[in-house]
Structures are given as C-alpha cells and as structure tokens.
Amino acid sequence: MKLRDKAGQVRAGQKLGLEMEMVAVRRGSGASHAVRAYPASLARLRAARGETMALGVLAGRVVSARGALADSGLDNGFNLLESALRPVAGGPGGLDRLAAAVHAELRDVQDALAQEDAAILNAGEHPAASLDPARYAALRVPRPLYEDIVGHRGWLHRVGIDAKAQNSPCTSMPVRDAARAVNVVMALAPAFIALFANSPLECGRPTGRKDNRATLWERMFRHARYASDLRLHRMPDRPFEDLGDYFRWMFEGDTHSCSLPLAAASGYKRDATVHLDGDPSLSRFLRAPSWPGRRADNGARVMLTPRAAHFTYAQFFNFLDARWRYRLAGDCPVEELLAHWGQPGGIEALHERLGVDGYIEGRAPSALFPDRQLRREAGDDVAMTAPLAPSAMQLGLLRNLAQAESLVREYGWLTLRGLRATAIEAALDDGLAYRLAADTLAVAEAGLADADRRWLAYARCALDTRCTGADRLLSLWQAAHGDAASRLAAIYPERVLSLPS
C-alpha cells in the first residue's frame, strides 16, 4: 500500500476509522426507544460466530460490547447507540475496507435491535422525542462524567437526550500536519453540514433548520458555569499556528480544567476524577507542584500531583467541528512537556519522539444511513455510500491539504466561521453554502484515487439534486397527517435503516 508521498513522508489516512451514532426507535411506530438488552444481544450474536467479546458495565447495566470489529454501545442515553469502528488500513482499498466494516456493523446492529422489536431511524436526531428533565433522568447513561458536567459545570446536557446523532470520520494524520488538518476540517465544516444535513425536526415540529442537531453545543453551554465552555465549541478568530497554539487555546487564559483522573491511565467516560479547588486552567495546574481538590464520586479531599498524562487525558475537552485525538506510546516528565509546549512546533516534536498515533475527528456531519426512500430515489449504489461519504470527503481533503488550505483562504476564515450558522439553517438552499459545498467536494475528489471517488456518490447526489436527508425527511413529514405520533408511524417505513440483501 502506498502510504508515503513522493518525498517519503507519511501520508494522511494510513488508518481510517468511524464513529457512528444511531437513533434507536420502536419498529412500526418510530417512537424513541430505550434499549434494554442491545449490547448483550450484539455480543451473543458475534460470539455465536466465534468472535471474542467483552461487555462494558456501568452501575450494573451493560452499556457496550467490545470486539474485533467495533466498540458498540451507547452514547449519552439508552436511546442513542454509538459504534466506534476499529481502524482499518488505509492506502489502496482503504475506503472499501472501511465500508465493509460499516456495513457489517449496521447489519449486526439491525439484527441485535430486532430482538427487542427496535430499529435504527435515518435521522440526525429523533423527530419527536421529549427533552424534559424527567425523561433525561430516566434515559441518561450512568457515566460519572455526566454528573460532573451537569452538577459542577452546569451544562444543559439534556438538550441532547432526543438522540442527536453525528457521523464522525476519523482519519489518521502525521503529527507534523495535525494543526493544519484541524484548521481545514473545522473551517470547511459548513460544507459537511450542508451536504449531510438530516435533522429538520425536534419535539414533533419542524425547527426551520435543516441541521438542527448542530445547534446542540451552543444550547448546551449557553448557561454554563464558565463562559469559556461556550467559547471552546466555537471556531476561533484565526487558524491555529501549531499544536502548541491549539492546546494553549484549550488550556490557558480564562479556561477551567475539566476534572482530572486519579489513576495514571484512565478513560474520560468512566473513571474517578478530581475537581481542582478554584477551578484553575489546566496550564496553571500543570505548573504547580500539586493541587488540592475533591473526588467527584465521593467528595473526599485529595492532593493531585500533575503528570503529563493529565494533558493527554484532557484532549477531549473542546467541542469544535474538528479535533486532534491521539495516543502516545511513551511518557515524559511534566517539566519536559511544558518546555516543549513553549517552543514553536514543540508539541509535534515531543509527540513524534514519544510515538504518537493520532487522527482528525470530524464532528460536523449528521448521522445518515440508507433507507427505503433514499434507495428508491437515488439507487442502492448511491444509498450505500451515505455513511461513508463524510469519511471519503475528509480523507480527500487531508490528502489534498495544500489545495484545501487555498480554498479556506479564498473564502476567508471569518466568512467560513459565519457560514456555519447559514449551513445549519438552509443547507444547500443557500447560494454561498452550496458553492462552498461544491468547491469542497471538488478539492476532496482531487485528493482521492480514482477507485476511491465512488464513496463520494451520496455527497455528489445531494449536491446535484440540491436535496439533503433533511429535505427528504421534511417532505415525508409534511405529506403525513395527524399528530406527531401519527406522522412518525407514517414516515417510519420510508426512514428505517434499509440494507440491500
């Protein structure tokens, strides 16, 4: 596989992954469904084929099934499924391999859900589920993190309990180009939002937006305890110069550290963490000998000693449309981390030495799947590319990084920042958003090998017809009659996940 360019440098997309979120509904009615046995059912299905599976349990409930294909489980609620596919090798045939994994996962998810009379709805959020506090309390997955962000930071986490679902392409990236890649995918997010819009309804009513799901972060952080939490989901005033700049934006100034783990190796969604007294920035904490705080789970007083691992742990703590995610094979003293952080390109150099495995996580596309309506209108070949098209588009942009950067400069950084709201409202109905989508798709196509361009078929179809998943869903909703439950039942046969035999 050709994974290096002509100069011998490692290319983008050595590995390709995908995190799919899926709206669970009751079969027939389309009503929002809280799964009961889904992860365990999926594990049994795969174990019967000889796969080794591991179940993840929180507060006595099974919330995930981990195997060779994916970590398949739940996102924020029992009505929102999440499948984090294991990365596949990139290079020639990489998108084909990812597609095979996606389609295998979707078939297994479909079969496991059928055991509790449930299915997946092709939507970026449930069209008619409630956002009320009682429903949120009943549906929320019991992760310690959620107690922290709601009770301590004051986030309106329940605004996502109606199964707001995204499709997150994960494209490996050489660390030397990581900041450039974040800039490009973040700045061109309006193109992804417009092409893959799929959430025009909320609480049983049209919202007036084509991709209402993308308003989630603004609403969640609007009344947060710290103003910086709201700022950290918004595209900054200028591009990041390097990873040091990216992490200063996240971790310095008026920012306030997330709660930090007690254990040396920790997962941010499951392990015991510490609230630092006075809520300092992560930068201030790392520069101190130790810091007092209290455990988030039981309130016990502790003194936490800074480690470089705390820096790595906190990487998830922004909600931009593109993030740099990474693991390190080695560790270093916190003093060495801080010294490199203060140098241009220092984080990149340190992470290369420590053995970094990193990728760009694109967070702008709505969840989108083949259904009967799409298969009828566009054909099976196009419909089956719908979950893969964002991955192909992101890979093409990152393989064509210099031209993608030229496109960002042509439109202008601040113009693109403002265009995000326009894409949420109007998608491809807006002239400038449509032109950006066309230009972005052209740059992505130029970055892909001929054999890989077929995975952009859904995006090309949406552009050519100027019809998104949101437009198709609205047409069904408006043609139906009666209350929200009646309309849901009417659209269900057309919008339930539908895979060719």
Coordinates of C-alpha atoms in Angstrom, one line a residue, residues 6-477:
K6 CA 7.0 11.1 -3.3
A7 CA 9.3 12.7 -0.7
G8 CA 8.9 9.6 1.5
Q9 CA 6.8 11.4 4.1
V10 CA 3.9 9.5 5.8
R11 CA 0.6 10.4 4.3
A12 CA -2.8 11.2 5.8
G13 CA -5.1 8.2 6.1
Q14 CA -2.7 5.4 6.9
K15 CA -5.6 4.3 9.1
L16 CA -9.3 5.0 8.7
G17 CA -12.0 4.8 11.4
L18 CA -15.5 6.0 12.0
E19 CA -17.7 6.7 15.0
M20 CA -21.4 6.2 14.1
E21 CA -24.2 7.4 16.3
M22 CA -27.7 5.9 15.6
V23 CA -31.2 6.8 16.7
A24 CA -33.0 3.8 18.2
V25 CA -36.7 3.6 17.7
R26 CA -39.5 1.0 18.1
R27 CA -40.3 -0.9 15.0
G28 CA -43.5 0.2 13.3
S29 CA -44.2 3.3 15.3
G30 CA -40.9 5.1 15.1
A31 CA -41.2 6.1 18.7
S32 CA -38.0 6.8 20.6
H33 CA -36.7 3.5 22.1
A34 CA -34.5 3.0 25.2
V35 CA -32.6 -0.2 24.6
R36 CA -32.7 -2.9 27.2
A37 CA -30.5 -5.8 26.1
Y38 CA -28.9 -4.4 22.9
P39 CA -25.2 -4.6 23.8
A40 CA -25.6 -8.1 25.3
S41 CA -27.7 -9.2 22.3
L42 CA -25.0 -7.9 19.9
A43 CA -22.3 -9.7 21.9
R44 CA -24.2 -13.0 21.8
L45 CA -24.7 -12.7 18.0
R46 CA -21.0 -12.2 17.4
A47 CA -19.9 -14.8 20.0
A48 CA -22.0 -17.3 18.1
R49 CA -19.7 -16.6 15.1
G50 CA -16.7 -17.3 17.2
E51 CA -15.7 -13.7 18.0
T52 CA -14.3 -12.9 21.4
M53 CA -16.4 -10.2 23.0
A54 CA -16.1 -8.1 26.2
L55 CA -19.0 -6.4 27.9
G56 CA -18.7 -3.0 29.5
V57 CA -20.9 -2.4 32.6
L58 CA -21.8 0.8 34.4
A59 CA -23.9 0.9 37.6
G60 CA -24.9 -2.7 37.0
R61 CA -26.1 -2.1 33.4
V62 CA -24.4 -3.4 30.2
V63 CA -23.6 -0.4 28.1
S64 CA -21.1 -1.8 25.5
A65 CA -19.9 -4.8 23.7
R66 CA -16.2 -4.7 22.5
G67 CA -14.9 -6.9 19.8
A68 CA -12.6 -7.0 16.8
L69 CA -14.9 -5.0 14.6
A70 CA -16.0 -2.2 16.9
D71 CA -16.7 -1.0 20.4
S72 CA -20.5 -1.0 20.1
G73 CA -22.6 0.5 22.8
L74 CA -24.4 3.7 23.9
D75 CA -23.6 7.4 23.8
N76 CA -25.3 9.7 26.2
G77 CA -28.6 7.9 26.5
F78 CA -30.1 4.4 26.2
N79 CA -31.9 5.7 23.1
L80 CA -28.7 6.7 21.2
L81 CA -26.4 4.0 20.0
E82 CA -22.7 4.5 19.2
S83 CA -20.4 2.3 17.3
A84 CA -16.7 3.1 17.3
L85 CA -15.3 1.0 14.5
R86 CA -11.7 -0.3 14.8
P87 CA -9.4 1.4 12.4
V88 CA -8.7 -0.3 9.1
A89 CA -5.6 0.1 7.0
G90 CA -5.6 3.0 4.6
G91 CA -4.0 3.2 1.2
P92 CA -5.5 1.5 -1.9
G93 CA -8.8 -0.1 -0.9
G94 CA -8.9 1.6 2.5
L95 CA -12.3 3.1 2.0
D96 CA -13.5 -0.3 0.7
R97 CA -12.3 -1.9 3.9
L98 CA -14.0 0.8 6.0
A99 CA -17.2 0.4 4.0
A100 CA -17.2 -3.4 4.6
A101 CA -16.8 -2.8 8.3
V102 CA -19.6 -0.2 8.4
H103 CA -22.0 -2.4 6.5
A104 CA -21.2 -5.5 8.7
E105 CA -21.7 -3.4 11.8
L106 CA -25.0 -2.0 10.6
R107 CA -26.3 -5.5 9.8
D108 CA -25.4 -6.7 13.2
V109 CA -26.9 -3.7 14.9
Q110 CA -30.1 -4.2 13.0
D111 CA -30.2 -7.9 14.0
A112 CA -29.5 -7.2 17.6
L113 CA -32.1 -4.5 17.9
A114 CA -34.7 -6.7 16.2
Q115 CA -34.6 -9.0 19.3
E116 CA -36.2 -6.2 21.3
D117 CA -38.5 -5.0 18.4
A118 CA -36.4 -2.0 17.7
A119 CA -34.6 -0.5 14.7
I120 CA -32.4 2.5 13.5
L121 CA -34.1 5.6 12.1
N122 CA -32.3 7.5 9.4
A123 CA -32.2 10.9 11.1
G124 CA -29.7 13.2 12.9
E125 CA -32.0 13.3 15.9
H126 CA -35.3 11.8 16.8
P127 CA -38.0 13.8 15.2
A128 CA -40.4 13.8 18.1
A129 CA -38.8 12.8 21.4
S130 CA -39.1 14.9 24.5
L131 CA -36.3 16.9 26.1
D132 CA -37.9 17.2 29.5
P133 CA -35.8 16.7 32.7
A134 CA -37.7 13.6 33.8
R135 CA -37.1 11.8 30.5
Y136 CA -33.4 12.9 30.7
A137 CA -33.0 11.4 34.1
A138 CA -34.6 8.1 33.0
L139 CA -32.6 7.8 29.8
R140 CA -29.1 9.1 30.7
V141 CA -26.3 6.5 30.7
P142 CA -24.8 6.4 34.3
R143 CA -21.3 7.8 33.4
P144 CA -19.5 9.7 36.2
L145 CA -18.6 12.3 33.6
Y146 CA -22.2 13.3 33.2
E147 CA -22.6 14.0 36.9
D148 CA -19.5 16.3 36.6
I149 CA -20.6 18.3 33.6
V150 CA -24.2 18.8 34.8
G151 CA -23.7 19.2 38.5
H152 CA -20.4 21.0 38.6
R153 CA -20.1 22.8 35.2
G154 CA -23.8 23.5 34.7
W155 CA -24.1 22.2 31.1
L156 CA -27.6 21.6 29.8
H157 CA -26.8 18.1 28.9
R158 CA -30.4 17.1 28.4
V159 CA -30.7 19.1 25.2
G160 CA -29.2 16.0 23.5
I161 CA -31.4 13.4 25.1
D162 CA -33.6 13.1 22.0
A163 CA -30.8 11.1 20.3
K164 CA -28.9 13.8 18.5
A165 CA -26.6 11.8 16.3
Q166 CA -23.5 12.6 14.3
N167 CA -21.3 10.7 11.9
S168 CA -17.6 11.2 12.9
P169 CA -14.9 10.3 10.3
C170 CA -11.6 9.5 11.9
T171 CA -8.6 10.0 9.6
S172 CA -5.0 9.3 10.8
M173 CA -2.7 12.3 10.3
P174 CA 1.0 12.8 10.6
V175 CA 1.5 14.9 13.7
R176 CA 3.6 17.5 11.8
D177 CA 0.4 18.5 9.9
A178 CA -2.1 18.0 12.7
A179 CA -2.8 21.7 13.3
R180 CA -3.2 22.4 9.6
A181 CA -5.6 19.5 9.3
V182 CA -7.7 20.7 12.2
N183 CA -7.9 24.2 10.6
V184 CA -9.1 22.8 7.3
V185 CA -11.7 20.4 8.5
M186 CA -13.0 23.0 11.0
A187 CA -13.1 25.8 8.5
L188 CA -14.8 23.7 5.8
A189 CA -17.4 22.3 8.3
P190 CA -20.2 24.3 6.7
A191 CA -19.8 22.2 3.6
F192 CA -20.1 18.9 5.6
I193 CA -23.2 20.3 7.5
A194 CA -24.9 21.4 4.3
L195 CA -24.3 18.2 2.3
F196 CA -25.2 15.8 5.2
A197 CA -28.0 17.8 6.9
N198 CA -30.5 15.3 8.3
S199 CA -32.3 16.8 11.4
P200 CA -35.0 19.3 10.5
L201 CA -37.4 18.2 13.3
E202 CA -37.4 18.4 17.1
C203 CA -40.1 17.6 19.6
G204 CA -42.5 16.8 16.9
R205 CA -42.2 20.1 15.0
P206 CA -40.2 21.5 12.1
T207 CA -37.4 23.6 13.5
G208 CA -36.9 25.9 10.5
R209 CA -33.4 24.5 10.3
K210 CA -32.0 21.8 8.0
D211 CA -29.5 20.5 10.6
N212 CA -30.9 21.3 14.0
R213 CA -28.6 18.7 15.6
A214 CA -25.6 21.1 15.0
T215 CA -27.2 23.6 17.4
L216 CA -26.6 21.2 20.3
W217 CA -23.3 22.7 21.6
E218 CA -24.5 26.3 21.6
R219 CA -27.6 25.3 23.6
M220 CA -25.7 23.0 26.0
F221 CA -23.1 25.6 27.0
R222 CA -25.2 28.8 26.8
H223 CA -25.7 29.0 30.6
A224 CA -22.7 27.0 31.7
R225 CA -20.9 28.0 34.9
Y226 CA -17.8 29.1 32.9
A227 CA -18.1 31.3 29.9
S228 CA -15.0 29.6 28.3
D229 CA -17.0 26.4 28.0
L230 CA -19.2 28.1 25.5
R231 CA -16.3 29.6 23.6
L232 CA -14.5 26.3 23.3
H233 CA -17.0 24.9 20.9
R234 CA -16.8 27.9 18.5
M235 CA -14.3 28.3 15.7
P236 CA -11.6 30.7 17.0
D237 CA -10.8 34.1 15.4
R238 CA -7.8 32.7 13.5
P239 CA -6.3 29.4 12.4
F240 CA -4.0 27.5 14.9
E241 CA -0.3 28.0 14.2
D242 CA 0.7 24.6 15.5
L243 CA -0.4 22.1 18.2
G244 CA 1.1 24.2 20.9
D245 CA -1.2 27.0 19.8
Y246 CA -4.2 24.6 19.7
F247 CA -3.6 23.4 23.2
R248 CA -3.0 27.0 24.6
W249 CA -6.4 27.9 23.2
M250 CA -7.9 24.9 25.1
F251 CA -5.9 25.0 28.3
E252 CA -4.7 28.6 29.1
G253 CA -6.2 32.0 29.7
D254 CA -9.8 32.1 31.0
T255 CA -10.3 28.3 30.6
H256 CA -11.1 26.0 33.5
S257 CA -9.7 22.5 33.6
C258 CA -12.0 19.5 33.4
S259 CA -12.0 17.2 36.4
L260 CA -8.8 15.1 36.2
P261 CA -8.2 11.4 36.8
L262 CA -6.7 9.9 40.0
A263 CA -5.4 6.9 38.1
A264 CA -2.3 7.0 35.9
A265 CA -4.2 5.5 33.0
S266 CA -7.8 6.5 32.7
G267 CA -10.8 6.7 30.4
Y268 CA -12.6 10.0 30.4
K269 CA -16.1 8.4 30.3
R270 CA -15.7 6.0 33.2
D271 CA -13.0 6.6 35.9
A272 CA -12.9 8.5 39.1
T273 CA -11.8 12.1 38.7
V274 CA -10.9 15.1 40.9
H275 CA -12.3 18.7 40.9
L276 CA -9.5 21.1 41.4
D277 CA -10.1 23.7 44.1
G278 CA -10.6 27.1 42.5
D279 CA -11.1 25.6 39.0
P280 CA -7.7 26.7 37.6
S281 CA -6.8 26.3 33.9
L282 CA -5.0 23.1 33.1
S283 CA -1.9 25.1 32.3
R284 CA -1.8 26.6 35.9
F285 CA -2.3 23.1 37.4
L286 CA 0.5 21.6 35.4
R287 CA 2.9 24.3 36.6
A288 CA 2.2 23.6 40.3
P289 CA 3.9 21.0 42.5
S290 CA 0.5 19.7 43.5
W291 CA -3.1 21.0 43.8
P292 CA -5.8 20.3 46.3
G293 CA -9.2 19.1 45.2
R294 CA -12.1 16.7 45.9
R295 CA -13.1 13.5 44.3
A296 CA -16.0 13.8 42.0
D297 CA -17.5 10.5 43.1
N298 CA -17.4 10.8 46.9
G299 CA -16.2 14.3 47.8
A300 CA -13.1 13.0 49.6
R301 CA -10.2 15.6 49.8
V302 CA -7.1 14.8 47.8
M303 CA -3.8 16.4 46.7
L304 CA -3.3 15.8 43.0
T305 CA 0.2 15.8 41.5
P306 CA 0.4 17.0 37.9
R307 CA 1.5 14.5 35.3
A308 CA 2.0 14.8 31.5
A309 CA -0.8 12.2 31.3
H310 CA -3.3 14.8 32.5
F311 CA -2.5 16.9 29.4
T312 CA -3.2 13.8 27.2
Y313 CA -6.4 13.0 29.2
A314 CA -7.9 16.5 28.7
Q315 CA -7.6 16.4 24.9
F316 CA -11.4 15.7 24.5
F317 CA -12.3 19.0 26.3
N318 CA -13.3 21.1 23.3
F319 CA -16.3 20.6 21.0
L320 CA -15.1 22.0 17.7
D321 CA -16.2 20.6 14.4
A322 CA -12.7 19.0 14.2
R323 CA -10.5 17.7 16.9
W324 CA -7.0 16.2 17.1
R325 CA -7.2 12.9 19.0
Y326 CA -4.1 10.9 19.9
R327 CA -2.4 8.2 22.0
L328 CA 1.3 8.2 23.0
A329 CA 3.4 5.1 23.2
G330 CA 5.7 6.7 25.8
D331 CA 5.6 9.2 28.6
C332 CA 7.7 12.1 29.8
P333 CA 8.1 14.3 32.9
V334 CA 5.6 17.2 33.1
E335 CA 8.6 19.6 33.0
E336 CA 9.6 18.2 29.6
L337 CA 6.1 18.6 28.3
L338 CA 5.9 22.3 29.5
A339 CA 9.3 23.1 28.0
H340 CA 8.2 21.7 24.6
W341 CA 4.9 23.4 24.8
G342 CA 6.6 26.8 24.9
Q343 CA 8.5 26.2 21.7
P344 CA 7.1 26.6 18.1
G345 CA 6.4 23.1 16.9
G346 CA 7.5 21.7 20.2
I347 CA 4.4 19.5 20.9
E348 CA 4.8 18.0 17.4
A349 CA 8.5 17.2 18.1
L350 CA 7.8 15.8 21.5
H351 CA 4.9 13.6 20.3
E352 CA 7.0 12.3 17.4
R353 CA 9.7 11.2 19.9
L354 CA 7.2 9.6 22.2
G355 CA 5.5 7.7 19.4
V356 CA 2.2 9.4 18.6
D357 CA -0.8 7.7 17.0
G358 CA -3.2 10.5 16.1
Y359 CA -6.2 11.3 13.9
I360 CA -8.5 14.0 12.9
E361 CA -12.0 13.5 14.3
G362 CA -14.6 15.3 12.1
R363 CA -17.7 16.2 14.1
A364 CA -19.8 18.2 11.6
P365 CA -21.7 15.6 9.6
S366 CA -25.1 14.4 10.8
A367 CA -25.8 10.7 11.1
L368 CA -27.0 9.4 7.7
F369 CA -27.9 5.9 6.6
P370 CA -29.5 4.1 3.7
D371 CA -33.3 3.8 3.9
R372 CA -36.1 2.9 1.5
Q373 CA -36.7 6.5 0.5
L374 CA -33.1 7.1 -0.5
R375 CA -32.7 3.7 -2.2
R376 CA -35.8 4.4 -4.3
E377 CA -34.8 8.0 -5.2
A378 CA -31.0 7.6 -5.7
G379 CA -30.5 3.8 -6.2
D380 CA -28.7 1.3 -4.0
D381 CA -25.2 2.2 -5.1
V382 CA -25.6 5.8 -4.0
A383 CA -27.6 5.0 -0.9
M384 CA -25.0 2.6 0.4
T385 CA -22.3 5.3 0.3
A386 CA -24.3 7.6 2.6
P387 CA -22.5 6.6 5.9
L388 CA -19.1 6.6 4.1
A389 CA -19.3 9.8 2.1
P390 CA -18.1 12.1 5.0
S391 CA -15.1 9.8 5.6
A392 CA -14.2 9.9 1.9
M393 CA -14.6 13.7 1.8
Q394 CA -12.4 14.2 4.9
L395 CA -9.7 11.8 3.5
G396 CA -9.7 13.6 0.2
L397 CA -9.3 17.0 1.8
L398 CA -6.4 15.8 4.1
R399 CA -4.7 14.1 1.1
N400 CA -5.0 17.4 -0.7
L401 CA -4.1 19.6 2.2
A402 CA -2.4 22.5 0.4
Q403 CA -5.3 22.9 -2.0
A404 CA -7.8 22.7 0.9
E405 CA -5.9 25.5 2.6
S406 CA -6.1 27.6 -0.5
L407 CA -9.8 27.1 -0.6
V408 CA -10.1 28.3 3.1
R409 CA -8.0 31.4 2.2
E410 CA -10.2 32.0 -0.9
Y411 CA -13.4 32.1 1.2
G412 CA -11.8 33.8 4.2
W413 CA -11.6 32.4 7.8
L414 CA -14.2 34.7 9.3
T415 CA -16.6 34.2 6.3
L416 CA -16.4 30.5 6.8
R417 CA -17.0 30.9 10.6
G418 CA -20.2 32.8 9.9
L419 CA -21.3 30.4 7.2
R420 CA -21.7 27.6 9.7
A421 CA -24.9 29.1 11.0
T422 CA -26.2 29.6 7.4
A423 CA -25.5 25.9 6.6
I424 CA -27.4 24.8 9.7
E425 CA -30.4 26.9 8.7
A426 CA -30.6 26.4 5.0
A427 CA -28.1 23.7 3.9
L428 CA -27.8 23.6 0.1
D429 CA -30.7 26.1 -0.3
D430 CA -28.3 28.9 0.4
G431 CA -26.2 30.0 -2.6
L432 CA -22.9 30.5 -0.7
A433 CA -23.2 27.3 1.3
Y434 CA -24.0 25.5 -2.0
R435 CA -20.9 26.9 -3.7
L436 CA -18.7 26.1 -0.8
A437 CA -20.0 22.5 -0.8
A438 CA -19.3 22.2 -4.5
D439 CA -15.8 23.6 -4.1
T440 CA -15.0 21.5 -1.1
L441 CA -16.2 18.3 -2.8
A442 CA -14.1 19.2 -5.9
V443 CA -11.0 19.5 -3.7
A444 CA -11.8 16.2 -1.9
E445 CA -12.3 14.4 -5.2
A446 CA -8.9 15.7 -6.4
G447 CA -7.3 14.2 -3.3
L448 CA -8.6 10.7 -3.8
A449 CA -7.5 7.9 -6.1
D450 CA -9.9 7.2 -8.9
A451 CA -11.1 4.0 -7.3
D452 CA -12.0 5.8 -4.0
R453 CA -14.1 8.6 -5.5
R454 CA -17.1 6.3 -5.8
W455 CA -17.5 6.7 -2.0
L456 CA -18.4 10.4 -2.5
A457 CA -21.5 9.3 -4.5
Y458 CA -24.0 10.4 -1.9
A459 CA -22.4 13.8 -1.5
R460 CA -22.4 14.2 -5.3
C461 CA -26.0 13.2 -5.5
A462 CA -27.0 15.7 -2.7
L463 CA -25.2 18.5 -4.5
D464 CA -26.5 17.7 -8.0
T465 CA -30.1 17.4 -6.8
R466 CA -29.8 20.1 -4.1
C467 CA -31.7 17.6 -1.9
T468 CA -30.4 16.5 1.5
G469 CA -31.6 14.0 4.0
A470 CA -33.4 16.8 5.8
D471 CA -35.3 17.8 2.7
R472 CA -36.4 14.2 2.2
L473 CA -37.5 13.9 5.8
L474 CA -39.4 17.1 5.7
S475 CA -41.3 16.1 2.5
L476 CA -42.4 12.9 4.3
W477 CA -43.4 14.7 7.5

